[in-house]
GROMACS .gro file of C-alpha atoms in nm:
model
  220
    1MET     CA    1   3.647  20.004  12.910
    2THR     CA    2   3.872  19.845  13.167
    3ALA     CA    3   4.233  19.946  13.212
    4PRO     CA    4   4.496  19.692  13.106
    5ALA     CA    5   4.625  19.482  13.390
    6SER     CA    6   4.968  19.581  13.516
    7VAL     CA    7   5.252  19.330  13.502
    8ALA     CA    8   5.465  19.275  13.811
    9PHE     CA    9   5.801  19.215  13.646
   10SER     CA   10   5.963  19.177  13.987
   11GLY     CA   11   5.786  18.844  14.014
   12LEU     CA   12   5.972  18.720  13.707
   13MET     CA   13   6.314  18.771  13.865
   14PRO     CA   14   6.507  18.480  14.018
   15ALA     CA   15   6.482  18.443  14.393
   16ALA     CA   16   6.741  18.611  14.612
   17GLY     CA   17   7.040  18.384  14.659
   18THR     CA   18   7.011  18.219  14.318
   19ARG     CA   19   7.357  18.099  14.210
   20VAL     CA   20   7.456  18.232  13.867
   21VAL     CA   21   7.775  18.171  13.668
   22VAL     CA   22   7.848  18.434  13.402
   23ALA     CA   23   8.105  18.338  13.138
   24GLY     CA   24   8.244  18.656  12.986
   25GLY     CA   25   8.123  18.859  13.281
   26CYS     CA   26   8.391  19.128  13.257
   27GLY     CA   27   8.284  19.259  12.915
   28GLY     CA   28   8.037  19.541  12.858
   29ILE     CA   29   7.722  19.329  12.857
   30GLY     CA   30   7.866  19.107  13.129
   31ARG     CA   31   7.929  19.395  13.368
   32ALA     CA   32   7.575  19.524  13.320
   33PHE     CA   33   7.436  19.176  13.381
   34VAL     CA   34   7.644  19.126  13.696
   35ALA     CA   35   7.533  19.464  13.833
   36ALA     CA   36   7.167  19.375  13.773
   37ALA     CA   37   7.216  19.034  13.934
   38GLN     CA   38   7.371  19.189  14.242
   39ALA     CA   39   7.089  19.443  14.262
   40HIS     CA   40   6.850  19.148  14.296
   41ALA     CA   41   7.067  18.975  14.559
   42LEU     CA   42   7.182  18.689  14.336
   43GLN     CA   43   7.508  18.506  14.402
   44VAL     CA   44   7.746  18.548  14.109
   45ILE     CA   45   8.065  18.386  13.988
   46VAL     CA   46   8.234  18.535  13.681
   47LEU     CA   47   8.452  18.343  13.437
   48ASP     CA   48   8.673  18.548  13.207
   49LEU     CA   49   9.022  18.594  13.073
   50GLU     CA   50   9.282  18.684  13.333
   51SER     CA   51   9.354  19.008  13.144
   52SER     CA   52   8.983  19.099  13.139
   53ILE     CA   53   8.950  19.037  13.512
   54ARG     CA   54   9.252  19.259  13.573
   55GLU     CA   55   9.124  19.542  13.349
   56ASN     CA   56   8.759  19.525  13.461
   57PRO     CA   57   8.749  19.352  13.800
   58PRO     CA   58   8.403  19.243  13.914
   59PRO     CA   59   8.242  19.429  14.205
   60ALA     CA   60   8.290  19.326  14.565
   61GLY     CA   61   8.108  19.007  14.652
   62VAL     CA   62   8.155  18.852  14.307
   63GLN     CA   63   8.408  18.573  14.270
   64ALA     CA   64   8.619  18.588  13.954
   65ILE     CA   65   8.778  18.277  13.802
   66ALA     CA   66   9.033  18.314  13.523
   67CYS     CA   67   8.937  18.099  13.227
   68ASN     CA   68   9.013  18.102  12.854
   69ALA     CA   69   8.713  17.940  12.685
   70LEU     CA   70   8.934  17.830  12.396
   71HIS     CA   71   9.098  17.577  12.626
   72GLU     CA   72   8.902  17.275  12.745
   73ASP     CA   73   9.126  17.212  13.045
   74GLU     CA   74   9.079  17.569  13.172
   75ILE     CA   75   8.701  17.535  13.147
   76LYS     CA   76   8.711  17.209  13.343
   77HIS     CA   77   8.932  17.369  13.608
   78ALA     CA   78   8.704  17.673  13.637
   79MET     CA   79   8.391  17.462  13.673
   80ALA     CA   80   8.566  17.251  13.937
   81GLN     CA   81   8.615  17.573  14.135
   82VAL     CA   82   8.246  17.656  14.094
   83HIS     CA   83   8.166  17.304  14.216
   84SER     CA   84   8.383  17.360  14.522
   85THR     CA   85   8.239  17.705  14.601
   86TRP     CA   86   7.872  17.611  14.573
   87GLY     CA   87   7.877  17.249  14.680
   88GLY     CA   88   7.835  17.094  14.337
   89ALA     CA   89   7.543  17.298  14.206
   90CYS     CA   90   7.450  17.619  14.029
   91ASP     CA   91   7.107  17.747  13.933
   92ALA     CA   92   7.186  17.940  13.617
   93PHE     CA   93   7.468  17.960  13.365
   94VAL     CA   94   7.492  18.258  13.130
   95ASN     CA   95   7.737  18.243  12.839
   96LEU     CA   96   7.845  18.576  12.689
   97VAL     CA   97   8.164  18.446  12.526
   98GLY     CA   98   8.219  18.519  12.157
   99TYR     CA   99   8.415  18.743  11.927
  100THR     CA  100   8.510  18.825  11.572
  101ARG     CA  101   8.802  18.993  11.398
  102GLU     CA  102   8.848  19.259  11.133
  103ARG     CA  103   8.590  19.242  10.858
  104THR     CA  104   8.712  19.001  10.587
  105LEU     CA  105   8.522  18.857  10.292
  106VAL     CA  106   8.512  18.477  10.284
  107GLU     CA  107   8.707  18.464   9.958
  108HIS     CA  108   9.001  18.632  10.134
  109LEU     CA  109   8.962  18.465  10.473
  110PRO     CA  110   9.248  18.244  10.600
  111SER     CA  111   9.126  17.909  10.730
  112ALA     CA  112   9.308  17.969  11.061
  113GLU     CA  113   9.097  18.281  11.121
  114TRP     CA  114   8.778  18.091  11.040
  115ASP     CA  115   8.876  17.819  11.287
  116ASP     CA  116   8.965  18.074  11.555
  117ILE     CA  117   8.631  18.257  11.540
  118LEU     CA  118   8.430  17.933  11.528
  119SER     CA  119   8.629  17.797  11.823
  120GLY     CA  120   8.594  18.113  12.031
  121THR     CA  121   8.222  18.146  11.970
  122LEU     CA  122   8.065  17.807  11.892
  123ARG     CA  123   8.308  17.545  12.026
  124SER     CA  124   8.336  17.741  12.350
  125ALA     CA  125   7.956  17.737  12.383
  126TYR     CA  126   7.958  17.358  12.351
  127LEU     CA  127   8.240  17.314  12.604
  128LEU     CA  128   8.089  17.553  12.857
  129SER     CA  129   7.750  17.384  12.824
  130ARG     CA  130   7.893  17.037  12.865
  131GLU     CA  131   8.079  17.125  13.183
  132ALA     CA  132   7.790  17.329  13.328
  133ILE     CA  133   7.520  17.065  13.281
  134PRO     CA  134   7.611  16.847  13.583
  135LEU     CA  135   7.607  17.151  13.814
  136LEU     CA  136   7.279  17.272  13.668
  137ARG     CA  137   7.116  16.932  13.716
  138ALA     CA  138   7.186  16.971  14.087
  139GLY     CA  139   7.052  17.329  14.097
  140GLN     CA  140   6.713  17.481  14.170
  141THR     CA  141   6.490  17.540  13.861
  142PRO     CA  142   6.809  17.550  13.650
  143ALA     CA  143   6.851  17.758  13.336
  144LEU     CA  144   7.121  17.775  13.068
  145VAL     CA  145   7.135  18.090  12.855
  146HIS     CA  146   7.362  18.151  12.557
  147THR     CA  147   7.414  18.480  12.377
  148SER     CA  148   7.378  18.462  12.002
  149SER     CA  149   7.343  18.771  11.782
  150THR     CA  150   7.116  18.916  11.519
  151PHE     CA  151   7.401  18.814  11.286
  152GLY     CA  152   7.301  18.456  11.363
  153VAL     CA  153   6.958  18.524  11.210
  154ARG     CA  154   7.023  18.787  10.945
  155VAL     CA  155   7.357  18.898  10.799
  156ALA     CA  156   7.327  19.270  10.727
  157LEU     CA  157   7.694  19.344  10.657
  158PRO     CA  158   7.953  19.168  10.441
  159GLY     CA  159   8.275  19.045  10.597
  160TYR     CA  160   8.137  18.867  10.903
  161GLY     CA  161   8.088  18.519  10.756
  162PRO     CA  162   8.255  18.315  11.031
  163TYR     CA  163   8.093  18.518  11.310
  164ALA     CA  164   7.749  18.484  11.152
  165ALA     CA  165   7.800  18.111  11.100
  166ALA     CA  166   7.915  18.067  11.460
  167LYS     CA  167   7.623  18.261  11.606
  168ALA     CA  168   7.375  18.069  11.388
  169GLY     CA  169   7.540  17.755  11.522
  170VAL     CA  170   7.485  17.876  11.878
  171ILE     CA  171   7.113  17.913  11.808
  172ASN     CA  172   7.087  17.556  11.683
  173LEU     CA  173   7.307  17.425  11.964
  174VAL     CA  174   7.058  17.583  12.204
  175ARG     CA  175   6.770  17.410  12.024
  176ALA     CA  176   6.950  17.076  12.052
  177LEU     CA  177   7.029  17.131  12.420
  178ALA     CA  178   6.672  17.236  12.495
  179THR     CA  179   6.551  16.908  12.347
  180GLU     CA  180   6.810  16.700  12.530
  181LEU     CA  181   6.778  16.864  12.871
  182ALA     CA  182   6.402  16.919  12.899
  183PRO     CA  183   6.220  16.924  13.131
  184VAL     CA  184   6.492  16.955  13.395
  185ILE     CA  185   6.702  17.241  13.253
  186ARG     CA  186   6.556  17.532  13.057
  187VAL     CA  187   6.781  17.636  12.768
  188ASN     CA  188   6.742  17.961  12.576
  189ALA     CA  189   6.933  18.201  12.355
  190VAL     CA  190   6.917  18.578  12.332
  191ALA     CA  191   7.021  18.760  12.016
  192PRO     CA  192   7.113  19.123  12.092
  193GLY     CA  193   7.140  19.383  11.822
  194ALA     CA  194   7.409  19.652  11.834
  195VAL     CA  195   7.529  19.727  12.187
  196GLU     CA  196   7.769  20.008  12.273
  197THR     CA  197   8.065  19.805  12.399
  198ALA     CA  198   8.438  19.785  12.334
  199PHE     CA  199   8.359  19.489  12.106
  200LEU     CA  200   8.149  19.707  11.875
  201LYS     CA  201   8.383  20.005  11.889
  202GLY     CA  202   8.687  19.793  11.812
  203GLY     CA  203   8.550  19.535  11.574
  204THR     CA  204   8.286  19.713  11.364
  205SER     CA  205   8.405  20.070  11.332
  206GLN     CA  206   8.402  20.085  10.951
  207PRO     CA  207   8.222  20.379  10.785
  208GLU     CA  208   7.963  20.143  10.635
  209LYS     CA  209   7.862  20.036  10.985
  210SER     CA  210   7.817  20.392  11.107
  211VAL     CA  211   7.583  20.460  10.817
  212ARG     CA  212   7.363  20.161  10.896
  213ILE     CA  213   7.338  20.202  11.274
  214ASP     CA  214   7.228  20.532  11.425
  215VAL     CA  215   7.402  20.603  11.756
  216ASP     CA  216   7.062  20.650  11.921
  217GLN     CA  217   6.979  20.289  11.833
  218LEU     CA  218   7.271  20.142  12.028
  219ALA     CA  219   7.181  19.957  12.345
  220GLN     CA  220   7.379  20.062  12.652
   0.00000   0.00000   0.00000
């Protein structure tokens, strides 16, 4: 019986010097991603809210550009700065932007709150993609990655209707983009489960949530 062949995961990593833009790079998942990217000698630019950059500044060597993904003009301005820094190209764009609010059943949900969550999660994904595509077309083996959620596939808790709808929309936006941009730009989505971040601690701290998710099952 032969031993299973080992897999050299290092060979799957992007080449040193790969230019990566991380939208939402100052959050919990974003900071972990940026640290991993730096460990593999990637070039990184972070886009995030000015307040987030101030509270969780990126490490040395990472350029931070203030950008509110709710505002189209700010996204255009941020991507113009990326264009200037890297000569009109980037090799990968990772979108971690998205949020929800306090748990509210749809029958009690104000339309303004629905619009806000859809804008901050789904509309922002569209705007960021649209502005990133020209830079990615000029990049090396370019890739566009959006973060969805398990809520976009299966809704396990009541009260997250707009967030679940937005994340499901992100998944189908990714499918549309993958069809439109192939074979030049690879487009994928990842759908994390529960991750121990300020987002989870602040937005899903109800007793029902603590019953359903064991602390040992939280990604860190």
